[in-house]
Amino acid sequence: MISKKVMLAGNFGVGKTSLFNRFIQDIFDERYLTTIGVKVDSKVVSLDNDDQLKLMIWDIAGEVSQTKVPQTYWLGASGILYVFDLTRPTTFERIEEDIAFLKQKLPDCVIKLIGNKKDLVSTDRIEEVKSKFDVDAITSAKTGEQVEDVFLALANDIYAQTQPM
Amino acid sequence: MTKRTNISIDSDPAMEKVRAIIMQKERAEIEELHYILDNQEELSTRVIPIIEGELEFFKKQFPKEFEHVIHKLIDHRIKESQDSILDVMYPMVGKMVQKYVNQQFQLIRDRLDNQVERSSILSRLFNRAKGIKESDVQLSELHDISIEEIYVIQKNSGLLIGSASRNETVDPDSVAGMLTAIKLFVEDAFRQGEQNLEVIQYETYEIFLQTFHTYSIAVAMNGALSTSQKVKLREDLFKLGEEINPLVQQIDETTNGKIREKLELFFMSALQKQEKYLSRRELHLLSKNTNKK
Ligand SMILES: Nc1nc2c(ncn2[C@@H]2O[C@H](COP(=O)(O)OP(=O)(O)OP(=O)(O)O)[C@@H](O)[C@H]2O)c(=O)[nH]1
Ligand SMILES: [Mg+2]
């Protein structure tokens, strides 16, 4: 089976670890235990064409700017979920800059932009965010909404990219 | 103007006659040339020596004339296959350095040996007084060490290329990813230039990391190795690396199985003769003791 490296990136406290835990073990914890270093875990997903793909997911410590992440972490990554916190506008501030940085760093990488903690915000806030940024998914690690879908979409996109046209 | 003059000369029969007289010699020569050109044999006797001479010259001049082209070609080939060349060179350079270091150590060891001999007699006496058989001590130490798992991991991405394990309990993919993450984390945290993290200790486990250019080999051992045992293990890993190199250059579905085969062989040999990881001195002591028995 093919394995692909996927990174969870974004500011601290936005819910990277929570999305990781929700996706891999289907659990959620209200407590905030900041990630130190990296945690790696894997999950096999079934793609739209019934092939299987193993995602090796790297949950890294959040940084205000993605340029602060140890640069070796990015090497060999096929996909990135860039997460921001819908409740904290400070976590929107660097979206464009960060995404541009990641695109330049990993030109062939599939990048998805995720607004997390949907359960805590109004639909107005969501509409406002959507009008400003090219968001791929609005998730809630707490309720599990859209979590599996966004990982699956990423996996399918990565797979499509590895297939010869 | 010129055009008209030409026409008149060409068509004038008197002129034609004059020309025939003047050009008589040339015409004969042209005929001769035609004869040579049309006659295969005539032609080859004249041309072949020239070609041969040129070839000889070409052979002699080739290195000079084409040196830069060839160098460029080689440079290009090296650049294209840099990774595979580096993977081949890593163990060689490593071996050379290791050989030198080993020699230096051997010198020190030889000098120390006499002193150690004395102290080991003391400790043997001490053990005997406590009623412990020396051979038991040696054997128990020997059995403490075992290779539990071996992983071949793609550098940076941390993706598992192949693995073998004594008991298939953990998810080797995640272990490979995590080991790489720890390695990158530690190397980043201490930013010691180009230094590589080589050993990770976890409870009674020691995880050995031998880094090659595009991949690492990680060996998880239960029990701690002495320095000389580590040197031996590293030597063995370099050899293993030589066997693995050709397999990792082109990774496909069959790679994992092929590498697993190599790793299992490595496992077997390590298990069968664990004394491989004992120093010559330790072996010597061990054989003395078993002979006594
Ligand atoms: N209500 C709600 N809380 C969430 C959600 N996702 C995460 N949280 C909470 O937000 C806090 C931070 O979540 P983490 O997943 O640890 O954040 P992180 O991005 O991994 O943070 P770092 O590891 O420090 O970078 C925790 O208290 C979580 O319980 C969500 O979707 N809804
Ligand atoms: Mg975290």
XYZ file of C-alpha atoms and ligand atoms in Angstrom:
491
model
C 0.000 0.000 0.000
C 1.225 3.501 -0.721
C 2.001 5.720 2.273
C 1.961 9.505 2.137
C 3.127 12.072 4.635
C 0.556 14.653 5.729
C 1.191 17.619 8.026
C -1.167 19.459 10.361
C -0.016 23.057 10.394
C -1.208 26.344 11.863
C -1.053 28.575 14.906
C -1.024 27.090 18.416
C -4.297 26.131 20.059
C -6.283 26.098 16.815
C -7.157 22.415 17.252
C -4.575 20.484 15.220
C -4.152 17.784 17.864
C -7.914 17.668 18.385
C -8.501 17.078 14.647
C -5.745 14.460 14.641
C -7.282 12.619 17.607
C -10.793 12.912 16.206
C -9.713 11.504 12.852
C -7.495 8.702 14.113
C -9.210 7.563 17.297
C -12.542 9.357 17.126
C -12.016 11.010 20.516
C -12.120 14.592 21.798
C -10.696 16.221 24.902
C -11.711 19.680 26.208
C -8.324 20.093 27.877
C -5.599 21.940 26.082
C -2.291 20.093 26.161
C 0.044 21.944 23.864
C 2.040 19.717 21.550
C 5.775 19.577 22.068
C 7.742 18.413 19.070
C 5.756 16.116 16.831
C 3.364 13.235 17.102
C 3.080 10.844 14.191
C 0.301 8.375 13.656
C -1.218 6.628 10.690
C -4.599 5.826 9.271
C -5.592 3.876 6.198
C -8.287 5.536 4.120
C -10.419 4.129 1.315
C -10.375 6.390 -1.689
C -13.229 7.222 -4.058
C -11.907 4.623 -6.522
C -11.792 1.964 -3.736
C -7.976 1.987 -3.636
C -6.421 2.379 -0.241
C -3.903 4.937 0.923
C -2.027 5.069 4.214
C -1.759 8.571 5.634
C 1.209 9.152 7.934
C -0.002 12.200 9.794
C 2.401 14.566 11.542
C 0.799 16.658 14.259
C 3.340 19.383 14.934
C 3.581 22.074 17.596
C 1.710 25.190 16.523
C 3.655 28.296 15.549
C 2.451 31.823 14.967
C 4.285 31.756 11.644
C 4.964 28.595 9.641
C 8.448 29.875 8.887
C 9.236 29.086 12.541
C 8.559 25.367 12.142
C 11.790 23.343 11.858
C 12.196 23.284 8.095
C 13.201 19.627 7.925
C 9.702 18.686 9.109
C 8.211 19.733 5.775
C 10.470 17.584 3.642
C 8.715 14.720 1.901
C 5.218 15.931 2.764
C 2.513 15.269 0.174
C -0.304 17.103 1.908
C -0.862 19.874 4.437
C -3.968 20.741 6.400
C -3.521 24.362 7.422
C -5.811 24.975 10.395
C -7.026 28.258 11.857
C -9.366 28.937 14.788
C -12.717 30.514 13.796
C -12.998 32.052 17.281
C -9.599 33.796 17.219
C -9.106 36.388 14.451
C -5.370 36.548 15.304
C -5.104 33.083 13.805
C -6.411 34.408 10.441
C -3.778 37.085 10.195
C -1.027 35.041 8.602
C -3.099 32.705 6.465
C -2.116 34.198 3.107
C 1.510 34.680 4.037
C 1.791 31.153 5.463
C 0.096 29.476 2.523
C 2.320 31.374 0.099
C 5.349 30.267 2.095
C 4.242 26.630 2.084
C 3.463 26.681 -1.623
C 6.903 27.999 -2.381
C 8.492 25.491 -0.012
C 6.530 22.500 -1.358
C 5.275 23.271 -4.844
C 3.791 19.797 -5.417
C 2.071 19.534 -2.052
C -1.730 19.528 -1.729
C -2.705 22.239 0.763
C -6.137 22.583 2.340
C -7.300 25.519 4.430
C -9.471 24.608 7.418
C -11.469 26.822 9.780
C -11.932 24.835 13.022
C -14.176 25.089 16.124
C -17.336 25.587 14.109
C -19.444 24.659 17.150
C -18.333 27.857 18.897
C -19.190 30.457 16.252
C -22.211 31.956 14.520
C -23.095 31.377 10.879
C -22.393 35.084 10.321
C -18.787 34.625 11.368
C -18.475 31.616 9.069
C -19.889 33.583 6.106
C -17.539 36.448 6.825
C -14.511 34.152 6.926
C -15.593 32.363 3.767
C -15.893 35.660 1.928
C -12.364 36.608 2.913
C -10.460 33.362 2.417
C -10.544 30.447 0.043
C -11.550 27.975 2.779
C -11.696 24.254 1.897
C -13.566 23.110 5.016
C -15.232 24.381 8.183
C -14.751 21.723 10.861
C -15.424 20.953 14.489
C -13.110 18.522 16.220
C -15.610 18.528 19.081
C -18.652 17.354 17.136
C -16.598 15.677 14.417
C -18.326 17.660 11.687
C -16.433 17.629 8.367
C -13.306 16.155 9.983
C -13.254 12.826 8.186
C -14.402 14.513 4.946
C -11.504 16.928 4.819
C -8.908 14.206 5.443
C -10.573 12.080 2.749
C -10.625 14.972 0.282
C -6.939 15.547 0.950
C -6.151 11.851 0.464
C -8.032 11.738 -2.835
C -6.267 14.850 -4.097
C -2.855 13.479 -3.125
C -3.639 10.190 -4.824
C -4.855 11.912 -7.974
C -1.604 13.855 -8.101
C 0.549 10.741 -7.947
C -1.281 9.086 -10.842
C 0.063 9.727 -14.326
C -2.330 11.877 -16.333
C 26.035 44.582 -70.381
C 28.074 41.728 -68.934
C 25.273 39.353 -69.810
C 25.464 40.135 -73.505
C 29.255 39.718 -73.643
C 28.977 36.261 -72.033
C 26.439 35.048 -74.471
C 28.533 36.118 -77.406
C 31.648 34.349 -76.076
C 29.835 31.112 -75.288
C 28.191 30.805 -78.620
C 31.100 31.790 -80.798
C 32.582 28.674 -82.494
C 35.954 30.382 -82.936
C 36.112 31.038 -79.218
C 35.215 27.391 -78.593
C 38.188 26.259 -80.597
C 40.543 28.626 -78.807
C 39.262 27.340 -75.522
C 39.762 23.697 -76.538
C 43.381 24.439 -77.331
C 44.067 26.352 -74.173
C 42.260 23.893 -71.922
C 43.627 20.700 -73.474
C 45.779 19.812 -70.510
C 43.002 20.549 -68.000
C 40.492 18.476 -69.931
C 42.830 15.474 -69.851
C 43.229 15.892 -66.118
C 39.491 16.071 -65.599
C 39.024 12.881 -67.549
C 41.659 11.192 -65.421
C 39.870 12.369 -62.306
C 36.564 11.036 -63.581
C 38.211 7.711 -64.198
C 39.520 7.569 -60.650
C 36.248 8.647 -59.114
C 34.202 6.145 -61.096
C 36.577 3.253 -60.501
C 36.100 1.707 -57.058
C 39.541 0.130 -56.880
C 41.369 3.224 -58.026
C 39.465 5.328 -55.573
C 40.028 3.119 -52.547
C 43.779 2.788 -53.058
C 43.979 6.533 -52.882
C 41.398 7.311 -50.225
C 41.903 4.530 -47.675
C 45.390 5.632 -46.598
C 44.007 9.104 -45.986
C 41.118 7.793 -43.888
C 43.438 5.530 -41.952
C 45.767 8.405 -41.299
C 42.850 10.514 -40.081
C 41.613 7.722 -37.851
C 45.025 7.300 -36.327
C 45.175 11.024 -35.729
C 41.662 10.986 -34.289
C 42.557 8.164 -31.934
C 45.576 10.066 -30.734
C 43.760 13.366 -30.459
C 40.499 12.010 -29.047
C 41.316 12.432 -25.343
C 42.496 15.964 -26.000
C 39.672 17.039 -28.310
C 36.818 15.439 -26.437
C 38.037 15.612 -22.881
C 35.745 18.465 -21.941
C 32.732 16.836 -23.606
C 33.328 13.602 -21.724
C 33.871 15.438 -18.467
C 30.640 17.286 -19.014
C 28.858 13.988 -19.670
C 30.276 12.441 -16.523
C 29.434 15.526 -14.483
C 25.903 15.319 -15.791
C 25.621 11.627 -14.999
C 26.935 12.194 -11.484
C 24.496 15.018 -10.932
C 21.624 12.892 -12.215
C 22.444 9.955 -9.958
C 23.882 11.886 -7.050
C 21.667 10.184 -4.510
C 22.594 6.670 -5.493
C 26.272 7.545 -5.631
C 26.125 9.109 -2.193
C 24.318 6.081 -0.809
C 27.117 3.898 -2.129
C 29.780 6.228 -0.757
C 28.358 6.708 2.712
C 29.238 3.244 4.011
C 32.649 3.368 2.358
C 33.603 6.687 3.891
C 32.094 5.543 7.168
C 34.133 2.360 7.049
C 37.332 4.223 6.355
C 36.809 6.551 9.265
C 35.721 3.696 11.469
C 38.750 1.626 10.557
C 41.041 4.440 11.564
C 39.197 5.091 14.795
C 39.174 1.380 15.559
C 42.900 1.165 15.068
C 43.448 4.023 17.433
C 41.177 2.396 19.956
C 42.958 -0.908 19.555
C 46.217 0.776 20.454
C 44.730 2.249 23.607
C 43.002 -1.004 24.420
C 46.200 -2.995 24.068
C 47.915 -0.657 26.458
C 45.081 -0.896 28.938
C 44.686 -4.641 28.649
C 47.276 -5.536 31.250
C 45.665 -3.321 33.814
C 42.228 -4.677 33.020
C 43.516 -8.228 33.311
C 44.547 -7.509 36.871
C 41.264 -5.917 37.844
C 39.245 -8.655 36.213
C 41.165 -11.227 38.248
C 40.179 -9.223 41.293
C 36.541 -9.148 40.318
C 36.620 -12.851 39.565
C 38.026 -13.551 42.971
C 35.350 -11.327 44.404
C 32.609 -13.168 42.558
C 33.989 -16.533 43.536
C 33.969 -15.440 47.132
C 30.278 -14.594 46.709
C 29.705 -17.995 45.113
C 28.917 -16.669 41.627
C 30.391 -18.589 38.737
C 32.176 -16.324 36.303
C 30.633 -18.095 33.316
C 27.170 -17.349 34.662
C 27.947 -13.668 34.838
C 29.173 -13.659 31.258
C 26.236 -15.638 29.985
C 23.632 -13.584 31.741
C 25.155 -10.449 30.242
C 25.079 -12.111 26.866
C 21.423 -12.974 27.051
C 20.443 -9.492 28.096
C 20.884 -8.111 24.612
C 18.493 -8.817 21.808
C 17.535 -7.133 18.608
C 13.809 -6.545 18.682
C 13.119 -4.629 15.529
C 14.847 -3.224 12.471
C 13.456 -0.460 10.315
C 14.618 1.037 7.056
C 13.190 4.542 6.928
C 13.132 7.120 4.163
C 14.924 10.209 5.388
C 12.845 13.320 6.119
C 9.449 11.960 5.114
C 9.855 9.210 7.704
C 7.971 6.789 5.506
C 8.802 3.152 6.182
C 10.638 1.415 3.344
C 10.921 -1.969 5.054
C 11.031 -3.586 8.475
C 11.449 -6.842 10.362
C 10.452 -7.548 13.909
C 10.821 -10.298 16.503
C 7.187 -10.012 17.542
C 4.715 -8.198 15.342
C 3.001 -6.021 17.903
C 3.432 -2.365 17.086
C 2.518 -0.572 13.871
C 5.914 -0.279 12.183
C 4.773 2.619 9.972
C 3.992 4.791 12.960
C 7.186 3.797 14.735
C 9.194 4.759 11.656
C 7.392 8.102 11.414
C 7.789 8.792 15.107
C 11.484 7.866 15.123
C 12.075 10.284 12.272
C 10.084 12.971 14.027
C 12.085 12.483 17.229
C 15.313 12.555 15.269
C 14.384 15.764 13.458
C 13.097 17.308 16.679
C 16.262 16.556 18.629
C 18.537 17.593 15.792
C 16.617 20.831 15.449
C 16.487 21.478 19.183
C 20.234 21.127 19.626
C 21.190 22.390 16.178
C 24.620 20.834 16.399
C 25.650 21.559 12.869
C 25.601 18.448 10.752
C 25.475 16.057 13.683
C 23.098 13.151 13.565
C 21.113 11.714 16.402
C 22.458 8.186 16.745
C 20.939 6.593 19.820
C 17.555 6.968 21.469
C 17.095 5.398 24.891
C 13.705 4.422 26.110
C 13.346 2.444 29.338
C 15.339 -0.732 28.713
C 15.376 -0.143 24.959
C 18.105 1.376 22.933
C 17.319 2.464 19.421
C 20.258 2.755 17.112
C 20.058 5.049 14.133
C 22.485 4.673 11.270
C 21.938 7.416 8.752
C 22.712 6.979 5.079
C 22.125 9.626 2.457
C 18.497 8.980 1.538
C 17.440 6.658 4.341
C 18.221 5.513 7.880
C 18.371 2.102 9.466
C 16.971 1.956 13.000
C 17.673 -1.030 15.232
C 15.677 -1.391 18.441
C 17.538 -3.453 21.025
C 16.516 -4.656 24.415
C 19.423 -4.059 26.736
C 22.383 -1.761 26.437
C 25.435 -2.513 24.335
C 28.977 -1.870 25.426
C 31.047 0.486 23.318
C 32.853 -2.298 21.491
C 29.554 -4.011 20.780
C 28.233 -0.778 19.345
C 31.231 -0.514 17.041
C 30.521 -4.051 15.786
C 26.855 -3.345 15.313
C 27.668 -0.238 13.328
C 30.050 -2.186 11.113
C 27.303 -4.705 10.471
C 24.851 -1.931 9.673
C 27.255 -0.495 7.117
C 27.391 -3.908 5.464
C 23.627 -4.168 5.593
C 23.464 -0.698 4.046
C 25.556 -1.902 1.124
C 23.019 -4.624 0.436
C 20.077 -2.290 0.825
C 21.435 0.582 -1.304
C 20.492 -0.874 -4.679
C 16.999 -1.673 -3.410
C 16.102 1.815 -2.238
C 17.133 3.629 -5.402
C 13.903 2.657 -7.116
C 11.062 2.163 -4.666
C 7.995 0.225 -5.784
C 5.599 -2.388 -4.350
C 8.280 -5.077 -4.320
C 10.821 -3.011 -2.363
C 9.288 -3.687 1.019
C 9.396 -7.468 0.564
C 12.958 -7.455 -0.753
C 14.206 -5.344 2.129
C 12.331 -7.428 4.640
C 14.197 -10.495 3.332
C 17.554 -8.793 3.885
C 16.525 -7.623 7.336
C 15.336 -11.060 8.349
C 18.655 -12.539 7.298
C 20.384 -9.865 9.363
C 18.136 -10.752 12.277
C 18.916 -14.453 12.001
C 22.649 -13.946 11.923
C 22.465 -11.542 14.838
C 20.371 -13.967 16.857
C 22.412 -17.027 15.984
C 25.671 -15.494 16.978
C 25.007 -12.829 19.479
C 28.635 -13.139 20.408
C 29.196 -11.040 17.308
C 28.472 -8.073 19.487
C 30.922 -9.090 22.170
C 34.432 -7.738 22.037
C 37.321 -10.050 21.281
C 38.340 -9.725 24.890
C 34.930 -10.662 26.163
C 34.866 -13.623 23.812
C 38.251 -14.675 25.026
C 37.125 -14.569 28.626
C 33.957 -16.389 27.725
C 35.756 -19.209 25.936
C 38.233 -19.539 28.815
C 35.323 -19.911 31.173
C 33.341 -22.350 29.083
C 36.471 -24.433 28.572
C 36.990 -24.573 32.303
C 33.439 -25.850 32.837
N -15.241 23.646 21.189
C -14.214 23.212 20.502
N -13.008 23.184 21.055
C -11.973 22.743 20.348
C -12.110 22.296 19.003
N -10.906 21.904 18.556
C -10.036 22.076 19.559
N -10.652 22.572 20.646
C -10.022 22.916 21.927
O -8.994 23.857 21.683
C -7.901 23.653 22.523
C -6.655 23.515 21.727
O -6.745 22.366 20.932
P -5.479 21.526 20.437
O -6.008 20.480 19.534
O -4.626 21.095 21.548
O -4.705 22.639 19.616
P -3.353 22.526 18.793
O -3.537 23.236 17.536
O -2.923 21.104 18.735
O -2.351 23.347 19.698
P -0.750 23.241 19.782
O -0.406 21.826 19.932
O -0.377 24.059 20.970
O -0.248 23.830 18.525
C -8.242 22.428 23.372
O -8.727 22.837 24.615
C -9.336 21.746 22.580
O -10.223 21.031 23.403
C -13.430 22.349 18.431
O -13.657 22.016 17.265
N -14.426 22.833 19.217
Mg -1.279 20.161 19.343
